[in-house]
Tab-separated table of C-alpha atoms and ligand atoms in Angstrom:
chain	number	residue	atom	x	y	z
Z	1	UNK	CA	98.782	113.333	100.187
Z	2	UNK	CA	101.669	110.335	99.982
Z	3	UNK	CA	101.837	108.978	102.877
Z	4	UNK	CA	105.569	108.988	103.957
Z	5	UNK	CA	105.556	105.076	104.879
Z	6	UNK	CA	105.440	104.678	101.320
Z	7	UNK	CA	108.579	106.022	100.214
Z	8	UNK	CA	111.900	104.097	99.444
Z	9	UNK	CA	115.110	105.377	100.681
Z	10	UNK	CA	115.673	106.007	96.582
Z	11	UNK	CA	112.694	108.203	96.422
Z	12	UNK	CA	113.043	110.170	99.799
Z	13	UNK	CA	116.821	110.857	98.604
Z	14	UNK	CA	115.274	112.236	95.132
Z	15	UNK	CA	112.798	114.471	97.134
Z	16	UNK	CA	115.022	116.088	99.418
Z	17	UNK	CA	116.985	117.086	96.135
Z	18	UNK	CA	113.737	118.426	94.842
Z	19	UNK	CA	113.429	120.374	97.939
Z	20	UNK	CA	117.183	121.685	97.548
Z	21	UNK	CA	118.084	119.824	100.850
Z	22	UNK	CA	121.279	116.929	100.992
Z	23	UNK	CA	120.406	113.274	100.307
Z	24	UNK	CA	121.538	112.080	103.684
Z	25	UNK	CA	117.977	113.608	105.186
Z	26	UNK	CA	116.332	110.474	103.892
Z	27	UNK	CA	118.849	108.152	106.210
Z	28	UNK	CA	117.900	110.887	109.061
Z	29	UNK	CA	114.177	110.335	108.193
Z	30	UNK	CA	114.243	106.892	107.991
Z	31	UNK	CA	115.850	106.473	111.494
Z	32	UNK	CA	113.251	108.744	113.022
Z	33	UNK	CA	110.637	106.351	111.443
Z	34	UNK	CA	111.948	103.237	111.387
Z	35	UNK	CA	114.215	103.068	114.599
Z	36	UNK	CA	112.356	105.935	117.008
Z	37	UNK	CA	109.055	105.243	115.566
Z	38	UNK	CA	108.158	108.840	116.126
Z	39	UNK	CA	104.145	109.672	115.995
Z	40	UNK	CA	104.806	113.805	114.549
Z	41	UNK	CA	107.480	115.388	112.533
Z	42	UNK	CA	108.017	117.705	115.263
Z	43	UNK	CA	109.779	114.929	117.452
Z	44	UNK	CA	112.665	115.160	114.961
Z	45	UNK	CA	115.128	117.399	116.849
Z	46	UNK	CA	117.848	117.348	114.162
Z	47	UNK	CA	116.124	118.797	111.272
Z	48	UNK	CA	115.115	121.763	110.655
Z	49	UNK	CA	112.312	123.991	111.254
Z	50	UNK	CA	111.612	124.626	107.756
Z	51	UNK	CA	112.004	120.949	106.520
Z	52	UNK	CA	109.650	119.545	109.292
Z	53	UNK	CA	107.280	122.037	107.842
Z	54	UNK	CA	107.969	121.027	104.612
Z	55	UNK	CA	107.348	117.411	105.309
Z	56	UNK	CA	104.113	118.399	106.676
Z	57	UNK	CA	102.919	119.693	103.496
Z	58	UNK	CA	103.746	117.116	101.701
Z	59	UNK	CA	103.215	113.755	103.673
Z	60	UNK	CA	101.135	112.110	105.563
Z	61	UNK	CA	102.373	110.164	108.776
Z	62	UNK	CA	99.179	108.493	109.519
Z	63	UNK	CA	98.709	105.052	110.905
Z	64	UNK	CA	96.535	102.153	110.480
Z	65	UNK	CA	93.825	101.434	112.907
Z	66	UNK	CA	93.694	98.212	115.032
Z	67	UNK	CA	90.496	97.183	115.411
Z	68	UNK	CA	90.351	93.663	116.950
Z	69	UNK	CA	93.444	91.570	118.570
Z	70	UNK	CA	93.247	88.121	119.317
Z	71	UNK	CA	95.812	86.734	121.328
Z	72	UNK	CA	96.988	83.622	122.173
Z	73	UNK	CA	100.144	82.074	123.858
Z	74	UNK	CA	102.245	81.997	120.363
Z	75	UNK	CA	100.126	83.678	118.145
Z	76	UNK	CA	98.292	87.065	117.473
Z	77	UNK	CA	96.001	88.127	115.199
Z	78	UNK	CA	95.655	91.330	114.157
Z	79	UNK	CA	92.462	93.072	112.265
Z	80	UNK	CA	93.042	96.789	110.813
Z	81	UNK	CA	90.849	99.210	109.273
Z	82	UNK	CA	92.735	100.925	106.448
Z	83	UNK	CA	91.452	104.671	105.555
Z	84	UNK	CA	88.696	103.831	103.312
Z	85	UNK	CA	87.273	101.298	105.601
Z	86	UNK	CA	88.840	98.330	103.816
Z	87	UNK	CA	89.913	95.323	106.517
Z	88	UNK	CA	92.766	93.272	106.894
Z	89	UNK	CA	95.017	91.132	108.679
Z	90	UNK	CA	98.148	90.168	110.200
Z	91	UNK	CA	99.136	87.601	112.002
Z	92	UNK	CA	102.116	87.502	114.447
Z	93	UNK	CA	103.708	83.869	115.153
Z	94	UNK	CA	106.527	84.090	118.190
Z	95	UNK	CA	109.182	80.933	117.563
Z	96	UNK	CA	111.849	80.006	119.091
Z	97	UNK	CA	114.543	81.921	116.612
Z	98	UNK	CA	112.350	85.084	116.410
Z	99	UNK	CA	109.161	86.733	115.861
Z	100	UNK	CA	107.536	86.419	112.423
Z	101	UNK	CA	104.663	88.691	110.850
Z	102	UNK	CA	102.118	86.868	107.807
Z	103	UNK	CA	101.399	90.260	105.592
Z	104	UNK	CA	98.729	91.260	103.751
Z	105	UNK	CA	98.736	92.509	100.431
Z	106	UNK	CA	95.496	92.547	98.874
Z	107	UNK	CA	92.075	93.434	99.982
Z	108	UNK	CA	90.609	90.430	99.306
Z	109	UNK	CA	91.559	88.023	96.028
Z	110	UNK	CA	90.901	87.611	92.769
Z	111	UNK	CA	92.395	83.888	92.781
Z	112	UNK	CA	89.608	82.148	94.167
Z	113	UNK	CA	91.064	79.418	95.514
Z	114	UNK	CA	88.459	77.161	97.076
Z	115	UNK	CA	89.909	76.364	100.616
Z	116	UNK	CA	91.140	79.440	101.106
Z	117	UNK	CA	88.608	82.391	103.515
Z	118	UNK	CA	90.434	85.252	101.482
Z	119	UNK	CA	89.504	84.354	97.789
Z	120	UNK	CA	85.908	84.735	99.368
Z	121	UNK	CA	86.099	88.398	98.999
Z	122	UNK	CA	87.258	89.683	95.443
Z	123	UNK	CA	90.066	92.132	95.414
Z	124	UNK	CA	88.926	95.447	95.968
Z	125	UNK	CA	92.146	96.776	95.320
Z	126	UNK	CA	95.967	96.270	95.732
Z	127	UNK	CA	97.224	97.701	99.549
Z	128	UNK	CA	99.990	100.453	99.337
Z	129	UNK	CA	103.153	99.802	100.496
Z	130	UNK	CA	102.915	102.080	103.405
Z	131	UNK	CA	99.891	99.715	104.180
Z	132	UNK	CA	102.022	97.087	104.115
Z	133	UNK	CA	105.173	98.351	106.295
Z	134	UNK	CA	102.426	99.857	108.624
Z	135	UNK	CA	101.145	96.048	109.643
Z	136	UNK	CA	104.740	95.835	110.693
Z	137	UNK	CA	105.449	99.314	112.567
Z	138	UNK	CA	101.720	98.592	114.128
Z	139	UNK	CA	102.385	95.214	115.399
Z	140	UNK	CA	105.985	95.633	117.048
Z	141	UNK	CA	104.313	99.019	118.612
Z	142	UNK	CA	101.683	96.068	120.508
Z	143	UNK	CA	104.526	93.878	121.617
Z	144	UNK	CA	107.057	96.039	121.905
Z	145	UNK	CA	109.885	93.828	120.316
Z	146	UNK	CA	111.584	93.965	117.022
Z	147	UNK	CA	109.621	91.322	114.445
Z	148	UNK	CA	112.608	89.068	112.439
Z	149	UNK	CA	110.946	87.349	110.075
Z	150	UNK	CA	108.316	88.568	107.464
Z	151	UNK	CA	105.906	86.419	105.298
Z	152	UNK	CA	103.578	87.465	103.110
Z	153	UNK	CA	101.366	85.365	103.100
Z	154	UNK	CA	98.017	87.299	104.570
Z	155	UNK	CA	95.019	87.921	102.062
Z	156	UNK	CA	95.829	88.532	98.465
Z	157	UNK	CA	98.205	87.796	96.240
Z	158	UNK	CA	101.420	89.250	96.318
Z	159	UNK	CA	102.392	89.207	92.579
Z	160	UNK	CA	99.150	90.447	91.530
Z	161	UNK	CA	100.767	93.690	93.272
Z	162	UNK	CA	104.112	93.055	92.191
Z	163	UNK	CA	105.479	96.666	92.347
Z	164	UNK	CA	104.133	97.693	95.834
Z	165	UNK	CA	105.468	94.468	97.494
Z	166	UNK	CA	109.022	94.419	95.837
Z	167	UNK	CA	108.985	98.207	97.062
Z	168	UNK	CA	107.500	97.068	100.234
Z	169	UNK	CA	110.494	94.734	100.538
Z	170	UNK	CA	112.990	97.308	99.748
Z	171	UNK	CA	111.886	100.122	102.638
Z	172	UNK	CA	111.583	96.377	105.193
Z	173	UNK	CA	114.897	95.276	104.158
Z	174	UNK	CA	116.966	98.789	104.165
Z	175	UNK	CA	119.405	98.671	107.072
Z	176	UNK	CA	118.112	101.933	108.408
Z	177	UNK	CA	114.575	100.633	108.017
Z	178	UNK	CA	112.849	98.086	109.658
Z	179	UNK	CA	115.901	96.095	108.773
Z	180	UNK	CA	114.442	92.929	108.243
Z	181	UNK	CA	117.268	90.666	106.549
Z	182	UNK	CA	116.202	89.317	102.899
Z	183	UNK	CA	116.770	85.925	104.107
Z	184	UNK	CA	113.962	86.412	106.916
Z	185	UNK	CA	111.647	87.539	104.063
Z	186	UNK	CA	109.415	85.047	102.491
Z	187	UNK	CA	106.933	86.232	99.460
Z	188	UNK	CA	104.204	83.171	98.874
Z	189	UNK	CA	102.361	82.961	95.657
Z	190	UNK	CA	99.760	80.866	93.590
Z	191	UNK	CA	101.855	80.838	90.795
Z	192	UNK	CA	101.526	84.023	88.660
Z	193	UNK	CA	103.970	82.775	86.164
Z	194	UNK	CA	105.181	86.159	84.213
Z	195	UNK	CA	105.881	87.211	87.659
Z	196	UNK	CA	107.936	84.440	89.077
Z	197	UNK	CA	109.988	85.308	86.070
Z	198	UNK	CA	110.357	88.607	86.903
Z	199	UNK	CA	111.267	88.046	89.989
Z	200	UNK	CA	114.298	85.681	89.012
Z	201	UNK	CA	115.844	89.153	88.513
Z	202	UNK	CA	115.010	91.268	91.595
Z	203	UNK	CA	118.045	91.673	93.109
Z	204	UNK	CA	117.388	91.112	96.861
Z	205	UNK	CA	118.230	87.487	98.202
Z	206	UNK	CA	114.299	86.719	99.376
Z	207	UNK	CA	112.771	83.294	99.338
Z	208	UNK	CA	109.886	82.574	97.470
Z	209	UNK	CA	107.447	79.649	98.064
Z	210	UNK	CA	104.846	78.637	95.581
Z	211	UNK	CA	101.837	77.293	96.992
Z	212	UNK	CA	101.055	74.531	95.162
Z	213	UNK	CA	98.940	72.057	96.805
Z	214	UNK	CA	98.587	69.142	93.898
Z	215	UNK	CA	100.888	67.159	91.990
Z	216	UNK	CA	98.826	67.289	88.734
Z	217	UNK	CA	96.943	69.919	86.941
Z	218	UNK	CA	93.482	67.484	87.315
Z	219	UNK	CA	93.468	67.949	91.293
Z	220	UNK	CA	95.123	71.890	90.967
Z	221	UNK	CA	92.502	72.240	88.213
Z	222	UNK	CA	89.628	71.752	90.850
Z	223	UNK	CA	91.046	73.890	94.022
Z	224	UNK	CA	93.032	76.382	92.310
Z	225	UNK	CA	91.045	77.919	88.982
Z	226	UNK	CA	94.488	79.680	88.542
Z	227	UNK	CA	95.987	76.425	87.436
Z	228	UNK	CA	93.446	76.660	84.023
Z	229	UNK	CA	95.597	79.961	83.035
Z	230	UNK	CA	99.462	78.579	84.334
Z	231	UNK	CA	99.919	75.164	85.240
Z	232	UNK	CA	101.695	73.145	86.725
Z	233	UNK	CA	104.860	72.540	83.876
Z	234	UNK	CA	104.567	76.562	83.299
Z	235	UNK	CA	105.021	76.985	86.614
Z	236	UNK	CA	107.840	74.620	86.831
Z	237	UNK	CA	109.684	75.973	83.736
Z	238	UNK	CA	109.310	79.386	84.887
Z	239	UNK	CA	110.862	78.257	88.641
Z	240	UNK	CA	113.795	76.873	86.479
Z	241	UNK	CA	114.923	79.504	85.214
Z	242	UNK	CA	114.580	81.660	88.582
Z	243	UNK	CA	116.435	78.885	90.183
Z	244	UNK	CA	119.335	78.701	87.410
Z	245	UNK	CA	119.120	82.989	87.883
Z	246	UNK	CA	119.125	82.994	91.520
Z	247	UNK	CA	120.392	79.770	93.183
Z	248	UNK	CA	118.143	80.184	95.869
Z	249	UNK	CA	115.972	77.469	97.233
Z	250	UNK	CA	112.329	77.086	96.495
Z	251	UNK	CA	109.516	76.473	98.774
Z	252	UNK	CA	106.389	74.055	98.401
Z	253	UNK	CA	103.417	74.584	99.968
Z	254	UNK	CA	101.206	71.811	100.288
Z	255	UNK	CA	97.876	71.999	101.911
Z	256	UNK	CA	96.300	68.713	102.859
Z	257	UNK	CA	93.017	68.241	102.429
Z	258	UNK	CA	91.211	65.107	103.007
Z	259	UNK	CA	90.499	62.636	100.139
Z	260	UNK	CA	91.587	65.429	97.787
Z	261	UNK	CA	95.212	64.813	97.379
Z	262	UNK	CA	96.671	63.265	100.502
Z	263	UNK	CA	97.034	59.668	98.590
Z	264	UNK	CA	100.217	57.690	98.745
Z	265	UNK	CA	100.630	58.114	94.675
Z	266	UNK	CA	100.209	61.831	95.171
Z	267	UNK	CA	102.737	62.033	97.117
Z	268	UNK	CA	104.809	60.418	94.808
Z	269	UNK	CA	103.973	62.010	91.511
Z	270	UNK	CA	104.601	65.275	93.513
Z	271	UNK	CA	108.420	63.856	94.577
Z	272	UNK	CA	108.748	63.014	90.713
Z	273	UNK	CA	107.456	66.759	89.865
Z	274	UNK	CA	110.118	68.203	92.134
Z	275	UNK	CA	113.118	65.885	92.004
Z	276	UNK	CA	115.035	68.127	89.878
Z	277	UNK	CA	114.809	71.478	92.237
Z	278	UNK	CA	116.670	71.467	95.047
Z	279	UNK	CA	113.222	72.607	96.899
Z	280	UNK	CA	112.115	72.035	100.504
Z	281	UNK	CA	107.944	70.951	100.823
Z	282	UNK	CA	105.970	72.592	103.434
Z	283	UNK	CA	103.102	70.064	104.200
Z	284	UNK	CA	100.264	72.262	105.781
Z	285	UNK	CA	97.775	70.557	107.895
Z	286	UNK	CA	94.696	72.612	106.292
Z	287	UNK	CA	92.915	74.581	108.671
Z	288	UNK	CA	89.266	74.159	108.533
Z	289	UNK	CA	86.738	76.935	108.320
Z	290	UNK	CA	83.136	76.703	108.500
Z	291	UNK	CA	82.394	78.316	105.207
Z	292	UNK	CA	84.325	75.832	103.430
Z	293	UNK	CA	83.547	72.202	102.390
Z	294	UNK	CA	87.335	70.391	102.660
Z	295	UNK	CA	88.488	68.869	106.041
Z	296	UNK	CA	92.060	68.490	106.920
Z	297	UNK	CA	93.759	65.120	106.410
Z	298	UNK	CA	94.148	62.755	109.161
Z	299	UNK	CA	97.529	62.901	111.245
Z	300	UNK	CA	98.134	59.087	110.270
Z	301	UNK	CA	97.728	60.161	106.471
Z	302	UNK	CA	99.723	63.157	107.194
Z	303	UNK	CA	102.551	61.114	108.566
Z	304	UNK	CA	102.556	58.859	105.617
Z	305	UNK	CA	102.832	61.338	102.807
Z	306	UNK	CA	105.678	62.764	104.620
Z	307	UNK	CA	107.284	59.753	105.180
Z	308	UNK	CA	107.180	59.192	101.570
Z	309	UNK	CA	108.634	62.695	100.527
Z	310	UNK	CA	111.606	61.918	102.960
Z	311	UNK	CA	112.507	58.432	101.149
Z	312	UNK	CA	112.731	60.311	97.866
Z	313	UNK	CA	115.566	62.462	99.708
Z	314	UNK	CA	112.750	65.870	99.346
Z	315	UNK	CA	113.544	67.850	102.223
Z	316	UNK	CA	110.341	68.072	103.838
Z	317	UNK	CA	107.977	69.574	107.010
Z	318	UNK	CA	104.970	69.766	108.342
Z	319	UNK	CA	103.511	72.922	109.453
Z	320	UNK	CA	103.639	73.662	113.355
Z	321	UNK	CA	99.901	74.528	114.198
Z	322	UNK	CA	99.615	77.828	115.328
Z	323	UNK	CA	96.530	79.362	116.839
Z	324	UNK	CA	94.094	77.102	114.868
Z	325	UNK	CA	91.936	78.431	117.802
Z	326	UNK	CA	92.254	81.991	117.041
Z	327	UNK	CA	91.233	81.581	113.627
Z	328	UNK	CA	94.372	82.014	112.321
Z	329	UNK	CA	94.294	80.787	108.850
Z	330	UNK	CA	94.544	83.448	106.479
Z	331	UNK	CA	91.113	85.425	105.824
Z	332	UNK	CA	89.203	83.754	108.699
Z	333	UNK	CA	89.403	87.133	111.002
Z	334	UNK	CA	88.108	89.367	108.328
Z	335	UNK	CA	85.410	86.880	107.369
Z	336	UNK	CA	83.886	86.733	111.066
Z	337	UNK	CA	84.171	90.417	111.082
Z	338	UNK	CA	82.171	90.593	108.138
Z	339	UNK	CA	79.203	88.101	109.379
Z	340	UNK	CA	78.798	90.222	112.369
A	1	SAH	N1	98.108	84.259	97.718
A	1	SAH	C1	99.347	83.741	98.125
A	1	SAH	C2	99.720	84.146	99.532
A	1	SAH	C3	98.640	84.153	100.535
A	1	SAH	S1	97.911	82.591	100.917
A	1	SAH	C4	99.397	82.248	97.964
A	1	SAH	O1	98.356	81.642	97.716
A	1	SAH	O2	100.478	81.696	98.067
A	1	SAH	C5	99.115	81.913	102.018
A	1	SAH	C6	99.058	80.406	102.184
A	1	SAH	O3	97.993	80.025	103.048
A	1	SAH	C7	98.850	79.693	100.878
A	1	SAH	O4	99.741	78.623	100.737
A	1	SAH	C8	97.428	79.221	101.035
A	1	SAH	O5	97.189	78.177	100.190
A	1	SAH	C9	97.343	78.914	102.495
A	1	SAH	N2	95.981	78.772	103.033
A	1	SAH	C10	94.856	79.391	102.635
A	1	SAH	N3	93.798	78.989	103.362
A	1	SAH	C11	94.262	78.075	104.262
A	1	SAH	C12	93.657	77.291	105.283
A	1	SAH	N4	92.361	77.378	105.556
A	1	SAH	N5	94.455	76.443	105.982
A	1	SAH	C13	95.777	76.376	105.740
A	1	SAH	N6	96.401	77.094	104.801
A	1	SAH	C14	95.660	77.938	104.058
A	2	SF4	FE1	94.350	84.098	97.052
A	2	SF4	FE2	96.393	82.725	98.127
A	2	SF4	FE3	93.881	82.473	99.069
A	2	SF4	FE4	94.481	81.474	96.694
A	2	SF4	S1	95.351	80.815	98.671
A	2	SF4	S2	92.630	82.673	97.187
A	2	SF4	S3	95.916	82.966	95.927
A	2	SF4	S4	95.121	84.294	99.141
């Protein structure tokens, strides 16, 4: 049975057709899900009878089980058990402008990148989009506030399961959803590069950051095996034409990893890579696990790299550390579950 998290306002409209009811039940529907959160169909007083039974036939409302929170000051971490005993995560970050949920979208990945806790575990499979909105609905349940901002950026690889996160994004994004604005939705990906064209024509202004993490295919080569099918100028040519397409600014993500490619010339073949985009690095102080071999640059080398990307007119960050404690870096939660 479909579970009814899963369902754009498109398709809900469609089935109450089928069902010889008016469209405007699926704007009802949605506000009984999406703005009164309600747990049954029964709680919907303005339907009727004989739809609420019919809904019960033919959805599912069920939830996704919580089983471990971590909390900390800014930051919680959230592990769930999906219905076949799969685990994931979320994490929820609380800033000053908002609250912001990292999504997951895989179980597990088939990138293998080697920093990274989630390419540990292949992908079992691709997460529904109910699976996805239900991280959401689950989290703002535990804090009892709206979330704002939405990255997806948890374990997997969003455009390896291209058609449940754009529909993920749509139900999010719909006004009598979880209305989540497209400009506080961020999708983050290795690079899939027939993807990030398609995606130059998905009509919803969300930002998209590319996590690249080298300046040159030699050093992408060795952490990302991705890079050996796209790299790095197929990536770029494909990000120029979604740029020329979509005007919207691109995102770097830049892990840095000690000795690996935190040098002052990487820094500067990576401003000569991106000096044509009007982009925005993230530099991300890598946070270290204890399965994994890299350590995380020193601050002074940090500093330095940014520095450089500044002079070279790059707008530029570095990462605000959140929860390093809590394992918060993507994958570690599920990992430690697993050891246990
Ligand atoms: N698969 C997608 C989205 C999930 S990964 C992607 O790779 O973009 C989200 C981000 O977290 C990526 O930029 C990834 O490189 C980064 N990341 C993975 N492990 C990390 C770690 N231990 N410390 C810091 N960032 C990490
Ligand atoms: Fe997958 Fe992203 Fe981790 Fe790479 S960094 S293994 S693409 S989740």
């Amino acid at each position: 049975m479909r579970n009814i998290y899963d369902l754009t306002i498109e398709e809900l409209e469609d089935y109450f057709l089928s069902i010889n009811e008016k469209k405007f039940k699926a704007i009802q529907l949605y506000s009984w899900l999406y703005d009164k959160k309600i747990t049954t169909f029964d709680e919907m007083s303005d339907m009727k009878k004989i739809v609420i039974e019919r809904l019960k036939e033919d959805f599912s409302l069920n939830n996704l089980k919580i089983i471990k929170v971590e909390r900390d000051k800014l930051v919680n971490k959230y592990l769930f058990e999906l219905s076949d005993g799969s685990l994931v995560e979320s994490v929820l970050m609380r800033h000053d402008y908002g609250t912001s949920i990292c999504v997951s979208s895989q179980v597990g990945c088939n990138m293998g990148c080697k920093f990274c806790e989630s390419g540990r575990l292949k992908k079992v499979r691709n997460l529904e989009s109910y699976e996805m909105v239900l991280q959401i609905l689950e989290v703002e349940n535990d804090i009892q506030k709206k979330i704002t901002h939405v990255v997806i950026m948890g374990i997997g690889e969003p455009f390896d399961n291209y058609q449940n996160v754009t529909d993920f994004i749509r139900i999010i994004n719909h006004p009598k959803g979880l209305s989540i604005g497209s400009r506080h939705i961020t999708v983050s990906t290795s690079g899939i590069v027939p993807k990030i064209l398609e995606f130059s024509t998905f009509p919803y202004q969300v930002n998209l950051a590319i996590s690249l993490h080298a300046p040159n295919d030699k050093i992408r080569n060795e952490i990302m095996p991705i890079n050996k099918v796209y790299k790095i100028k197929d990536i770029m040519d494909a990000l120029k034409i979604y740029y020329q397409k979509t005007n919207r600014r691109i995102t770097f993500e830049y892990i840095m990893l000690d000795g690996i490619n935190d040098k002052d010339e990487d820094a500067q073949e990576l401003c000569n890579l991106l000096k044509w985009s009007n982009c925005y690095v993230n530099l991300i102080p890598y946070n270290e696990t204890n399965n994994i071999q890299y350590k995380r640059s020193k601050n002074d080398r940090i500093l330095k790299f940014y520095d450089i990307i500044k002079k070279n007119n790059i707008g530029v960050t570095i990462r605000k550390e959140f929860g390093s404690n809590i394992s918060a870096a993507c994958g570690q939660l599920r990992s430690k579950k697993e050891e246990l």
